[in-house]
Amino acid sequence: RSLSQQKSFETLTTVFDPAFCFDYIRSGVEAIIEDEVTSRFEAEELK
């Protein structure tokens, strides 16, 4: 990696925290679970 790539990666790892995404991920998963089409199937059929 070049120096600029290394510095960019270091900045990303110090600034970005995956915990910031958890609310969005949870909302998306809940929307899929509560979806009208998905709720018509049994869990076994969705595998």
Short mmCIF file of C-alpha atoms in Angstrom, two decimals:
data_model
loop_
_atom_site.label_atom_id
_atom_site.label_comp_id
_atom_site.label_asym_id
_atom_site.label_seq_id
_atom_site.Cartn_x
_atom_site.Cartn_y
_atom_site.Cartn_z
CA ARG A 1 0.00 0.00 0.00
CA SER A 2 1.13 3.48 -0.70
CA LEU A 3 1.55 6.01 2.09
CA SER A 4 -1.63 7.86 1.11
CA GLN A 5 -3.63 4.60 1.17
CA GLN A 6 -2.19 3.69 4.57
CA LYS A 7 -3.02 7.11 6.00
CA SER A 8 -6.52 6.96 4.53
CA PHE A 9 -7.08 3.50 6.08
CA GLU A 10 -5.84 4.70 9.47
CA THR A 11 -8.22 7.67 9.31
CA LEU A 12 -11.11 5.39 8.38
CA THR A 13 -10.45 3.00 11.25
CA THR A 14 -10.25 5.81 13.79
CA VAL A 15 -13.28 7.73 12.51
CA PHE A 16 -15.63 4.93 11.42
CA ASP A 17 -17.25 2.83 14.11
CA PRO A 18 -19.41 -0.07 12.85
CA ALA A 19 -21.74 0.53 15.80
CA PHE A 20 -22.99 3.60 13.93
CA CYS A 21 -24.62 1.25 11.39
CA PHE A 22 -26.44 -1.03 13.83
CA ASP A 23 -29.63 1.03 13.98
CA TYR A 24 -29.86 1.07 10.18
CA ILE A 25 -29.15 -2.65 9.94
CA ARG A 26 -31.72 -3.47 12.64
CA SER A 27 -34.35 -1.31 10.91
CA GLY A 28 -33.67 -3.02 7.60
CA VAL A 29 -33.90 -6.51 9.08
CA GLU A 30 -37.12 -5.61 10.90
CA ALA A 31 -38.58 -4.27 7.66
CA ILE A 32 -37.77 -7.55 5.91
CA ILE A 33 -39.24 -9.61 8.75
CA GLU A 34 -42.42 -7.54 8.81
CA ASP A 35 -42.75 -7.47 5.02
CA GLU A 36 -46.17 -8.65 3.77
CA VAL A 37 -44.70 -11.07 1.25
CA THR A 38 -42.16 -12.58 3.64
CA SER A 39 -44.79 -13.13 6.33
CA ARG A 40 -46.77 -15.38 3.96
CA PHE A 41 -44.06 -18.05 4.07
CA GLU A 42 -43.06 -20.43 6.81
CA ALA A 43 -39.48 -20.19 8.10
CA GLU A 44 -38.62 -23.54 6.51
CA GLU A 45 -39.68 -22.29 3.07
CA LEU A 46 -37.38 -19.26 3.27
CA LYS A 47 -34.18 -21.30 3.60
#
